[in-house]
Tab-separated table of C-alpha atoms and ligand atoms in Angstrom:
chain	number	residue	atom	x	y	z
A	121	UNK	CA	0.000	0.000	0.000
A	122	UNK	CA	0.874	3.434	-1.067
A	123	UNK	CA	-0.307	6.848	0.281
A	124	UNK	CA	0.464	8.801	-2.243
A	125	UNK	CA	1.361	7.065	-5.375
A	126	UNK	CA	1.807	9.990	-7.373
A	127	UNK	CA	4.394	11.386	-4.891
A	128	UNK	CA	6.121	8.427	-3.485
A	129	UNK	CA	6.408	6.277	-6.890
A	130	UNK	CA	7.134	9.221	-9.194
A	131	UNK	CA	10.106	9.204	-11.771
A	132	UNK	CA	13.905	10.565	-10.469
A	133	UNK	CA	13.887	13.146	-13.703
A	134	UNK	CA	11.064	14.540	-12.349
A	135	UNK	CA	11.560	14.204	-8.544
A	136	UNK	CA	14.829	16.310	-9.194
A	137	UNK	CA	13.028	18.994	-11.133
A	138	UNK	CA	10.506	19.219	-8.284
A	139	UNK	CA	13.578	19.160	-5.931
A	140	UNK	CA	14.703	21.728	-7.322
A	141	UNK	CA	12.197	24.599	-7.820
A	142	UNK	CA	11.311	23.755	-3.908
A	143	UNK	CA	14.385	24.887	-3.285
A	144	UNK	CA	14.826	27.409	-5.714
A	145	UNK	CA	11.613	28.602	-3.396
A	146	UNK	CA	12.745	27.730	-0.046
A	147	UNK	CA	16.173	29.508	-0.489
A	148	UNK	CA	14.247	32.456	-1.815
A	149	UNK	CA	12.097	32.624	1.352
A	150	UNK	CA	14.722	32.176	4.023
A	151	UNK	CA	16.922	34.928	2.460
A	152	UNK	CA	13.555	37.037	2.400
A	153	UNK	CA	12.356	36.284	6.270
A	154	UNK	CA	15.152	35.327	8.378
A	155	UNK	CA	18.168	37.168	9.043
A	156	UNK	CA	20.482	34.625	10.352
A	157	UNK	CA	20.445	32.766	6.353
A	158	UNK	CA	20.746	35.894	4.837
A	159	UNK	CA	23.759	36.675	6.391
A	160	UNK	CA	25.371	32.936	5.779
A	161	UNK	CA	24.548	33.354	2.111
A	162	UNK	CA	25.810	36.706	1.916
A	163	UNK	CA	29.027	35.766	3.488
A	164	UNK	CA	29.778	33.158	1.299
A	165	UNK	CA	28.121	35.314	-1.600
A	166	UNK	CA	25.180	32.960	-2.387
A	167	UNK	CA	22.211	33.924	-4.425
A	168	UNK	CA	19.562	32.270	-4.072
A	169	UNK	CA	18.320	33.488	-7.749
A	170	UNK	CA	21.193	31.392	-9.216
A	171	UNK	CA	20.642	28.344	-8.393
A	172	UNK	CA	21.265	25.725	-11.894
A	173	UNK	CA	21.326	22.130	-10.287
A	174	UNK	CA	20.752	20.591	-6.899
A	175	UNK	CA	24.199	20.317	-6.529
A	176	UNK	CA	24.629	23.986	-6.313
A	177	UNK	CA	23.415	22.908	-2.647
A	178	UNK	CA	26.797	22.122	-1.358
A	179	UNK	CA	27.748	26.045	-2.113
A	180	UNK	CA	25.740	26.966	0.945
A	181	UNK	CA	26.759	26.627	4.758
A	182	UNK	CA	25.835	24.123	7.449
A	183	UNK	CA	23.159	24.771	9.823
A	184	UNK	CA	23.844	23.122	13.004
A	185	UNK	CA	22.001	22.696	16.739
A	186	UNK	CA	24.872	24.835	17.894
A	187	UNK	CA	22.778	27.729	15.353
A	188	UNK	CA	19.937	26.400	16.486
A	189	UNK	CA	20.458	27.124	19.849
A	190	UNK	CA	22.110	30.163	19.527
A	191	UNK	CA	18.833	31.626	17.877
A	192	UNK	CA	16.136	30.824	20.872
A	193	UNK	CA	13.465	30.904	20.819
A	194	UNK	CA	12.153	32.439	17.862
A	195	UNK	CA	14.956	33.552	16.056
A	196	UNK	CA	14.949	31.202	12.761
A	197	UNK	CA	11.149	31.164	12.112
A	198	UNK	CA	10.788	32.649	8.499
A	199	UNK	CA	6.675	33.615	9.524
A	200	UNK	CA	5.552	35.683	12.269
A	201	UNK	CA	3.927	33.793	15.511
A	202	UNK	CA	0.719	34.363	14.281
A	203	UNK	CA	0.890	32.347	11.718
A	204	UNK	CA	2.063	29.962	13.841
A	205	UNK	CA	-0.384	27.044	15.038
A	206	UNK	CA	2.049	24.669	16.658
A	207	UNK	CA	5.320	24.714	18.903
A	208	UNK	CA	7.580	21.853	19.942
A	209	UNK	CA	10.860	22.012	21.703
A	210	UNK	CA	13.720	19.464	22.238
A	211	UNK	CA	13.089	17.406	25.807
A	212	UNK	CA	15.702	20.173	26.993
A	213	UNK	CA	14.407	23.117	25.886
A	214	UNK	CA	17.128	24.285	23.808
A	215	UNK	CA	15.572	24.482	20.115
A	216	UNK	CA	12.644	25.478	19.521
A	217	UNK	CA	10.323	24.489	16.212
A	218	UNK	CA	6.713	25.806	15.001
A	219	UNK	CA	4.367	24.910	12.599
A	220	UNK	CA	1.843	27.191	10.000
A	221	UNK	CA	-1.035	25.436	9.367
A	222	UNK	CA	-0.084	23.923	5.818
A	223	UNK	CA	2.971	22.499	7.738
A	224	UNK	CA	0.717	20.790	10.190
A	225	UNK	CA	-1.142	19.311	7.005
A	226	UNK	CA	1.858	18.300	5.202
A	227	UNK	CA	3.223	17.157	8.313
A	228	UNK	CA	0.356	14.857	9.031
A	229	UNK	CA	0.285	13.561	5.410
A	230	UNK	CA	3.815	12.450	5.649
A	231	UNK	CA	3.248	10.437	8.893
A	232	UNK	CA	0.228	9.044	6.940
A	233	UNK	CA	2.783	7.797	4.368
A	234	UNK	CA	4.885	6.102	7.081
A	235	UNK	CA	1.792	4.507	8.726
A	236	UNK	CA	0.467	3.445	5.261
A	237	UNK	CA	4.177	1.890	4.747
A	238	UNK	CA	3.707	-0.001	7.527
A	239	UNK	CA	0.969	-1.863	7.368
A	240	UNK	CA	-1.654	0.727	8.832
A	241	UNK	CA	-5.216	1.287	7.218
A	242	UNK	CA	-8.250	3.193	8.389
A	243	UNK	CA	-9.584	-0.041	9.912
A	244	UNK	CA	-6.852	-0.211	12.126
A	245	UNK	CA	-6.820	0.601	16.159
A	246	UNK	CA	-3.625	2.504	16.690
A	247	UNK	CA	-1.921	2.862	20.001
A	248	UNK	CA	0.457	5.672	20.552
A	249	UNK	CA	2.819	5.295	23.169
A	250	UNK	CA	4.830	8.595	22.580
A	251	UNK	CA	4.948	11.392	24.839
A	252	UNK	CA	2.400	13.845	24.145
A	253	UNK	CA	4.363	16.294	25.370
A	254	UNK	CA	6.820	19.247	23.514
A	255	UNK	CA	8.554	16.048	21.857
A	256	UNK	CA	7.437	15.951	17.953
A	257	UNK	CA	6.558	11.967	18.658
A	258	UNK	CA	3.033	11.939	20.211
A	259	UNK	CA	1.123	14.822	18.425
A	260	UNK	CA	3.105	13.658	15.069
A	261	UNK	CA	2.044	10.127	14.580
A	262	UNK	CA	-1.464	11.402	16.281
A	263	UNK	CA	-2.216	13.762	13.352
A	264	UNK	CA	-0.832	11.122	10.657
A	265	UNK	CA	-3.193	8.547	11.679
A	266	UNK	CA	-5.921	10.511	12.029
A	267	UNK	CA	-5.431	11.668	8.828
A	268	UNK	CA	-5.478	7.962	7.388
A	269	UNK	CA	-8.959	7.982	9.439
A	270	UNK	CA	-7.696	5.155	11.849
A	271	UNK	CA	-8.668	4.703	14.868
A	272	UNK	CA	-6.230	6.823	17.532
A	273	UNK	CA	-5.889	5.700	21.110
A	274	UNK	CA	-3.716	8.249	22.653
A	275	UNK	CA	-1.967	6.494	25.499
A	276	UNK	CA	0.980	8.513	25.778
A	277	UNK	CA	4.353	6.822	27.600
A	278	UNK	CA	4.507	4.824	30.676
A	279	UNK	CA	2.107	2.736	33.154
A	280	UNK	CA	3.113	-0.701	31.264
A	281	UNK	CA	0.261	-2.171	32.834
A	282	UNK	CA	-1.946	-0.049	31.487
A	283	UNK	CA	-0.897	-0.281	27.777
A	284	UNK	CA	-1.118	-3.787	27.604
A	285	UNK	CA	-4.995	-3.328	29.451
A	286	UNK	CA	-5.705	-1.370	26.817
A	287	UNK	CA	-3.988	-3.113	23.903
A	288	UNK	CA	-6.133	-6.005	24.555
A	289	UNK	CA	-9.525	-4.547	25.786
A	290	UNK	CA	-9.370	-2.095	23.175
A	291	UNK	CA	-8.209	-4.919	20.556
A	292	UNK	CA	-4.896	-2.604	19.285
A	293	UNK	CA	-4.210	-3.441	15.835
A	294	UNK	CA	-1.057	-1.359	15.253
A	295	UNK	CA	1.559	0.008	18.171
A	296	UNK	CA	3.543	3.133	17.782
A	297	UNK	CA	6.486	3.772	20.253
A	298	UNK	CA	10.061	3.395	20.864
A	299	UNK	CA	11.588	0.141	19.743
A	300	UNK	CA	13.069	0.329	23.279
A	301	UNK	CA	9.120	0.373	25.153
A	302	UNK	CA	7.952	-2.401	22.669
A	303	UNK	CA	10.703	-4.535	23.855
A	304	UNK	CA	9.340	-3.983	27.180
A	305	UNK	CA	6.106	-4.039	26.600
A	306	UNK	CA	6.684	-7.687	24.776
A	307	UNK	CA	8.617	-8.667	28.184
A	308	UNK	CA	6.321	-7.931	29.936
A	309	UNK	CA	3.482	-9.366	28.193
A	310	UNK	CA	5.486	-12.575	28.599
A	311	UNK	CA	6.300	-12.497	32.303
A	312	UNK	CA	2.915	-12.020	32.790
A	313	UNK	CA	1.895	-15.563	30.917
A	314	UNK	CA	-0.472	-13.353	28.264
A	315	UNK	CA	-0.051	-15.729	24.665
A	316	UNK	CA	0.195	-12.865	22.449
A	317	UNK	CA	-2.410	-14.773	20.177
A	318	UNK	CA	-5.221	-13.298	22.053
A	319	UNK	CA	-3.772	-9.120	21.402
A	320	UNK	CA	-5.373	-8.457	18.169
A	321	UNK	CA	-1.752	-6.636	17.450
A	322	UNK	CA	-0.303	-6.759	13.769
A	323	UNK	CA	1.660	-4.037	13.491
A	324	UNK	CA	4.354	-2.362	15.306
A	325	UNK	CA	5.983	1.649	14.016
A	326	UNK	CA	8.929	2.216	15.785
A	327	UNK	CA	11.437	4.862	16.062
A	328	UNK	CA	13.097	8.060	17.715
A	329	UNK	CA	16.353	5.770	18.557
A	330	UNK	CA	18.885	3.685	16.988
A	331	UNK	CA	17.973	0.066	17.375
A	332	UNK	CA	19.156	-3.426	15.848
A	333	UNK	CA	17.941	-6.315	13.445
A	334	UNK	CA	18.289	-8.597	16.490
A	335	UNK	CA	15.896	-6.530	18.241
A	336	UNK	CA	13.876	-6.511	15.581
A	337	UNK	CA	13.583	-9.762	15.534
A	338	UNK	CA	12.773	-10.071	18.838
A	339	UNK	CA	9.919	-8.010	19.067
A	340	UNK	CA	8.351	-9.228	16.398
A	341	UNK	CA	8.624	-12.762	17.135
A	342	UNK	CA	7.076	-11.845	21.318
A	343	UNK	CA	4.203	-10.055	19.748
A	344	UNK	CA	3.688	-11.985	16.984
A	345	UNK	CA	3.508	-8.749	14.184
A	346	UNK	CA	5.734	-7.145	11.489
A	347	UNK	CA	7.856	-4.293	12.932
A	348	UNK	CA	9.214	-1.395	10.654
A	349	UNK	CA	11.565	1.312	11.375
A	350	UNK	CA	10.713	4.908	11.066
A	351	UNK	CA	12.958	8.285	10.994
A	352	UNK	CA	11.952	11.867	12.303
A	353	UNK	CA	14.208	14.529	13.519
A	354	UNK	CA	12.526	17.069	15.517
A	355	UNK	CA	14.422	20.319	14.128
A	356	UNK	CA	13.646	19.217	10.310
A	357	UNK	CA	10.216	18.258	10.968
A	358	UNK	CA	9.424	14.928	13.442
A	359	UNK	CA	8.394	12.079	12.372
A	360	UNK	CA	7.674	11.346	8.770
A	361	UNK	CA	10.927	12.091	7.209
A	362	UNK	CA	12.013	8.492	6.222
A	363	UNK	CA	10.364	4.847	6.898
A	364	UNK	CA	10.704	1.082	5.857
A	365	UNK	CA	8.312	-0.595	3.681
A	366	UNK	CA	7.043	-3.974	4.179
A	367	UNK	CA	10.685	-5.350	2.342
A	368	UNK	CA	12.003	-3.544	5.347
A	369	UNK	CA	15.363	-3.332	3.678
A	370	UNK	CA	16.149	0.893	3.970
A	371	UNK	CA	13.527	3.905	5.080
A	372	UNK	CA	12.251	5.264	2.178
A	373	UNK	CA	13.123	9.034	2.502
A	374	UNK	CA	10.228	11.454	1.585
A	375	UNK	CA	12.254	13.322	-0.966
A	376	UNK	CA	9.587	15.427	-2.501
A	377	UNK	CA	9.912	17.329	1.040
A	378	UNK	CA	13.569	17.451	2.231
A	379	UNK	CA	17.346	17.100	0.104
A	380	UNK	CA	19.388	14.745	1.725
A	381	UNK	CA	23.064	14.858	1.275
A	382	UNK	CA	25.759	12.126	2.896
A	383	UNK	CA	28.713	13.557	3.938
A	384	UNK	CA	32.306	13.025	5.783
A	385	UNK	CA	31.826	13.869	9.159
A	386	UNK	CA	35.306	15.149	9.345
A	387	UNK	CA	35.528	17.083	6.143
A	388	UNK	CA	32.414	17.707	5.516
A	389	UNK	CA	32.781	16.496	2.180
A	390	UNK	CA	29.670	15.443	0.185
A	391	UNK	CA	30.277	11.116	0.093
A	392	UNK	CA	29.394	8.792	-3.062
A	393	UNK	CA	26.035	7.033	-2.881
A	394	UNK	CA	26.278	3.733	-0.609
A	395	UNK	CA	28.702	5.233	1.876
A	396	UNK	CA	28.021	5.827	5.560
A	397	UNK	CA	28.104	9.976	6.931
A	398	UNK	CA	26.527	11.871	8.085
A	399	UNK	CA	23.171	12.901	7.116
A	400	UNK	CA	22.465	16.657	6.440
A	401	UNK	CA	18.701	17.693	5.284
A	402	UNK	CA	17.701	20.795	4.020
A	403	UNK	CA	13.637	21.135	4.253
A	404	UNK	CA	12.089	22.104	1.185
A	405	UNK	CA	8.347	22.968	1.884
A	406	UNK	CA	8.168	24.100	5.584
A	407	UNK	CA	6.903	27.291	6.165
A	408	UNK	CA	7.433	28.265	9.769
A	409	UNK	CA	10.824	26.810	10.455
A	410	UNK	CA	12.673	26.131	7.408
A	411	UNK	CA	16.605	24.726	7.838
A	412	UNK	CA	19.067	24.325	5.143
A	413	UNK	CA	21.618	22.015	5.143
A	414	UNK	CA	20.835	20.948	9.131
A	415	UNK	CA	23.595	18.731	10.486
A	416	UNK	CA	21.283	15.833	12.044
A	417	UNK	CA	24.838	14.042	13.335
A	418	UNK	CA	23.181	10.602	12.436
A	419	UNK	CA	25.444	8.615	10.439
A	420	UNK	CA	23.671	6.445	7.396
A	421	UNK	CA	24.337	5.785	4.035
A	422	UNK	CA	21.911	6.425	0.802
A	423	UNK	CA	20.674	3.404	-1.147
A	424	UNK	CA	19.134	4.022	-4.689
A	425	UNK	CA	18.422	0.683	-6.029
A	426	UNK	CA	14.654	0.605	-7.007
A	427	UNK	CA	12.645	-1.365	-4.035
A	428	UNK	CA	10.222	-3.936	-5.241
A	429	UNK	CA	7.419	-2.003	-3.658
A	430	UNK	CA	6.965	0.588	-6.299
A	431	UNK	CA	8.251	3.788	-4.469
A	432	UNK	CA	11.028	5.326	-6.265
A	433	UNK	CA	12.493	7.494	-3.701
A	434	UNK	CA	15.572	6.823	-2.044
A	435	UNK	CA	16.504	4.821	1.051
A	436	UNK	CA	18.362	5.159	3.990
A	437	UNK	CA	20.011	2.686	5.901
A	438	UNK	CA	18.945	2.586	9.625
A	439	UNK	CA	20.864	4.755	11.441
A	440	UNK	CA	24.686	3.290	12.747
A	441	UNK	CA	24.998	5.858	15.407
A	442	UNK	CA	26.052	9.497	15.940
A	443	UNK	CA	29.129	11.530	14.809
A	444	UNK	CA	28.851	13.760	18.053
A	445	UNK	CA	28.511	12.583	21.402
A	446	UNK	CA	25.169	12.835	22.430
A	447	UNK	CA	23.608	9.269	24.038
A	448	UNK	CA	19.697	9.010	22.882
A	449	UNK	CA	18.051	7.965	25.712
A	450	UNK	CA	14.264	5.787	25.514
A	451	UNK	CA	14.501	8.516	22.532
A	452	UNK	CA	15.517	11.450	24.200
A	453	UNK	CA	19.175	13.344	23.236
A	454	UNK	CA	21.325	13.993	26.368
A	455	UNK	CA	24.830	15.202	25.892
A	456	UNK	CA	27.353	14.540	28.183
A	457	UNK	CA	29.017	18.335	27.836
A	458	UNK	CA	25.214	19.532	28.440
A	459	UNK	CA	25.591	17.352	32.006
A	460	UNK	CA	28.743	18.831	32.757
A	461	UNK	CA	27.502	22.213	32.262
A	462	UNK	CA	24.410	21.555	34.508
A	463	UNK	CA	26.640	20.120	37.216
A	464	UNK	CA	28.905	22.970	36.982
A	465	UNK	CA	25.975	25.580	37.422
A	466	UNK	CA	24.848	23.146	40.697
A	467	UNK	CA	27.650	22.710	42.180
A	468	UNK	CA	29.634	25.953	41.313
A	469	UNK	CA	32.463	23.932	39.232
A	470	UNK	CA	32.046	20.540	37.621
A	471	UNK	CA	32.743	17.937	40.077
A	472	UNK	CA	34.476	14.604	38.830
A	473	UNK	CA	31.842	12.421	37.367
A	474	UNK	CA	31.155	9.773	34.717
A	475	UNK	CA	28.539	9.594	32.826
A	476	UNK	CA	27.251	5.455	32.977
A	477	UNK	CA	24.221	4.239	29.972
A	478	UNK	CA	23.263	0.837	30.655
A	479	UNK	CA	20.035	-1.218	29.540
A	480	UNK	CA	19.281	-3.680	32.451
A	481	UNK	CA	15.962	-4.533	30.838
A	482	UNK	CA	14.793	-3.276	27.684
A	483	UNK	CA	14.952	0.175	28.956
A	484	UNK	CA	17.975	2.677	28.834
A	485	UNK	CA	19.449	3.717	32.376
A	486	UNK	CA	21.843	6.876	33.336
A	487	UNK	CA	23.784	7.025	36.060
A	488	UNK	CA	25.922	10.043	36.895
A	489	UNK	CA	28.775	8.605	39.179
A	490	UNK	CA	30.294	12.040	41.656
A	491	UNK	CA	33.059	12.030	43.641
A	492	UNK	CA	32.508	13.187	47.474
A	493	UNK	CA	33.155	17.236	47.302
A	494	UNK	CA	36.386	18.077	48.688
A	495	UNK	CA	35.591	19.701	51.371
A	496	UNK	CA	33.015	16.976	52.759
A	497	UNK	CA	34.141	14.411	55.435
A	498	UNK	CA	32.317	10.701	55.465
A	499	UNK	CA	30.619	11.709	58.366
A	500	UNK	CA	28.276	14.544	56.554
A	501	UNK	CA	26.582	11.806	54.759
A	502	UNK	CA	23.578	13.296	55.655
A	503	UNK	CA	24.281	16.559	53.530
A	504	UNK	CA	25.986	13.947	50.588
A	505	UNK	CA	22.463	12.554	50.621
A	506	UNK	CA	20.660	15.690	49.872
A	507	UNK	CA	23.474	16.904	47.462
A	508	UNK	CA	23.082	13.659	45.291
A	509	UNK	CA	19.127	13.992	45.764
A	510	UNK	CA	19.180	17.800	44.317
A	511	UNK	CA	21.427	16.676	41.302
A	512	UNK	CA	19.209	14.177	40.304
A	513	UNK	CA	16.264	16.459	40.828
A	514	UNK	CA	18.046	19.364	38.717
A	515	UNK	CA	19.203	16.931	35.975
A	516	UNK	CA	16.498	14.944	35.332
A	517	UNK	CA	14.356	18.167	35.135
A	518	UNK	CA	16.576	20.175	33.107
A	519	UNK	CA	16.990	17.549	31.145
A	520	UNK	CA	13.172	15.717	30.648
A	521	UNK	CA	14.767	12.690	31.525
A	522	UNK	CA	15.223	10.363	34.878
A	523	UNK	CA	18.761	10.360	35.651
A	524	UNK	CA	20.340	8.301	38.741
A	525	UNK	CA	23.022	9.881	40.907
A	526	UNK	CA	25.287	7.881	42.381
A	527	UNK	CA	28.314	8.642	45.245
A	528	UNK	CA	31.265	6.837	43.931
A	529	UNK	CA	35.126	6.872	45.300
A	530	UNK	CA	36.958	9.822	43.762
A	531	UNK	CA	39.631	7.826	42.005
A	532	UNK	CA	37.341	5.965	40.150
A	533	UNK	CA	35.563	8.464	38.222
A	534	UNK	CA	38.792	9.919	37.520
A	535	UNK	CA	40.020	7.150	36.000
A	536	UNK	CA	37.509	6.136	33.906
A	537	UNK	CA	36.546	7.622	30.557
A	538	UNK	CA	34.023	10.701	30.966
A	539	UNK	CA	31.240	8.751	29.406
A	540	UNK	CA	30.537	4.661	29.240
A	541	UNK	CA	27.879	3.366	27.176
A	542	UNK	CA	27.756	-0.238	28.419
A	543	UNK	CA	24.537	-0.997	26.313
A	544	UNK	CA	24.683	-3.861	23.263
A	545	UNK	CA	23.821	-2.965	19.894
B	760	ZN	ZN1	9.982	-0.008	-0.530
């Protein structure tokens, strides 16, 4: 199934002619509305007018979070906030994204592709176990699958229990969540002696973290359905950039709404088809917060072999990992600097600490090891106590994410490496 055949399956020659007068458009726009492009393309004298091939792409500059960041809240929208119908901002706070109302529609059309890709109909009961929240994961996939006209149960995250109450009383059809939360949920639907031949579950969407064939594999074979991968990045648009099929062999990337380029992390050099980079994505049809050439720091490679399944745009290998060092966390970015900064603004300086990921269960832990503060004595464990207790507090609500503290012995967070992600692939 297809949701737009005459988007998704159309010829390359004319893909890249509607590539580029988007972007012949987009450029035009973001030179017209927001200051900070103008000034990039003026510095590396860039006009937008004279733009031949999509190629010409690589004359303009990098966007990255760093610019992102730099321009809070509002800085990079290319409409005025009244035109404005949506915000969402990273689990952080740092970048901030809106949404006219045409983005919302195209938005929600694009999830609607990557629901229709995988499996989902408007006789299906979908479950959405993302965070209804700032996050672009929730209120994303909620508007896609209305759009499809399936049936939306909005269950947000957490209370395990609950989902699987629902998943069977409410006969689920299709889950949507982290990879990471299936797993669990399929755990724990086997610890608690359910046979998964009485869920009325097909289909599982997953996404907003890296995660493995092998896991894959797993969750489909607890819950009994077919499992597909799907990409979003939450400063390009969400969910709906990029999904799998049914051959589940590469996401499909929606091309006839963002240019993606591969290149060398290092040099920044654009990389031949098939290689793994990094991939940068310039948006070519969103209104309120248009980027151009966004660093996403995910490294894939590009795969243009036709897929049997009749869409002819490109696909994407799942994503390898990350050419920074930010950890994604149960689909949340953390970055270790970002702690460091936090527990410098706590404590006055950064204490010694290490950063610790681990994945007991299916779930992602972190663990912030300290050292005692020099000045403390074993006997003011008291006052350690409420130290560790108002780190944790700080971080995980700075952050939008639960994060242990832990008192450790000073030499061995100093010998350790700043950051150890102990999780398997
Ligand atoms: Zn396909």
């Amino acid at each position: 199934m297809v949701w737009e055949p005459e988007k998704e399956c159309m010829q390359r020659d004319e893909l890249r002619q509607l590539q580029l007068e988007q972007l012949q458009a987009a450029l035009a726009r973001v030179y017209m509305h927001v200051p900070f492009y103008r000034k990039q393309f003026d510095a590396c004298k860039v006009d937008p007018d004279d733009f031949r091939s999509l190629d010409d792409v690589r004359r303009l500059p990098f966007t990255s979070k760093a610019d992102l960041q730099e321009n809070y809240p509002y800085g990079l929208f290319a409409v005025p906030l009244r035109e404005v119908v949506r915000i969402h901002a990273s689990a952080c706070m740092s970048t901030v994204v809106g949404y006219t109302r045409n983005d919302i529609k195209s938005w929600s059309n694009l999830v609607a592709r990557v629901l229709c890709a995988g499996g989902v109909s408007k006789d299906d009961v979908v479950q959405i176990a993302y965070g209804y929240d700032l996050s672009t994961g929730g209120f994303g996939i909620h508007y896609g699958a209305e759009r499809i006209g399936a049936s939306v149960i909005p269950t947000s995250t957490g209370n395990t229990a609950r989902q699987i109450k629902i998943m069977r009383d409410f006969k689920t059809t299709a889950l949507v969540c982290t990879p990471s939360y299936a797993l669990l949920i399929a755990e724990t639907i086997h610890k608690q002696g359910i046979n998964p031949g009485v869920l009325s579950l097909k289909y599982g969407l997953f996404g907003g973290e890296p995660w493995s064939e092998a896991v894959r594999q797993e969750i489909q074979d607890k819950l009994h359905i077919v499992a597909t991968d799907n990409y979003g990045v939450s400063e390009v648009m969400g969910p709906g950039v990029a999904s799998e099929c049914m051959e589940r062999k590469g996401l499909h990337i929606n091309e006839d709404h963002f240019l993606v380029e591969v290149v060398d992390p290092q040099t920044l050099d654009p990389l031949p088809l098939g290689e793994t980079g990094e991939l940068v994505i310039t948006t070519l049809t969103k209104e309120a917060f248009p980027v151009i050439r966004f660093r996403t720091r995910d490294l894939t490679s590009l795969l243009a072999e036709p897929c049997p399944c009749g869409r002819k745009t490109m696909r994407m290998a799942r994503v390898a990992g990350r050419s920074d060092d930010v950890l994604i966390i149960r689909g949340t970015k953390v970055s270790p600097s970002q702690i460091a900064a936090l527990l410098g603004e706590i404590e006055g300086q950064v204490p010694a600490h290490q950063v610790v990921v681990e994945r007991p269960g299916a779930l992602d832990e972190v663990t912030v090891l300290i050292a005692p503060s020099e000045s403390s004595a074993f006997d003011e464990l008291r006052k350690q106590h409420e130290r560790l207790a108002a780190i944790a507090h700080r971080l995980s609500s700075e952050l939008g994410l639960s994060i242990n503290v832990k008192l450790v012995e000073r030499k061995s967070v100093e010998s350790g490496p700043r950051v150890l992600d102990k999780r398997k692939a």
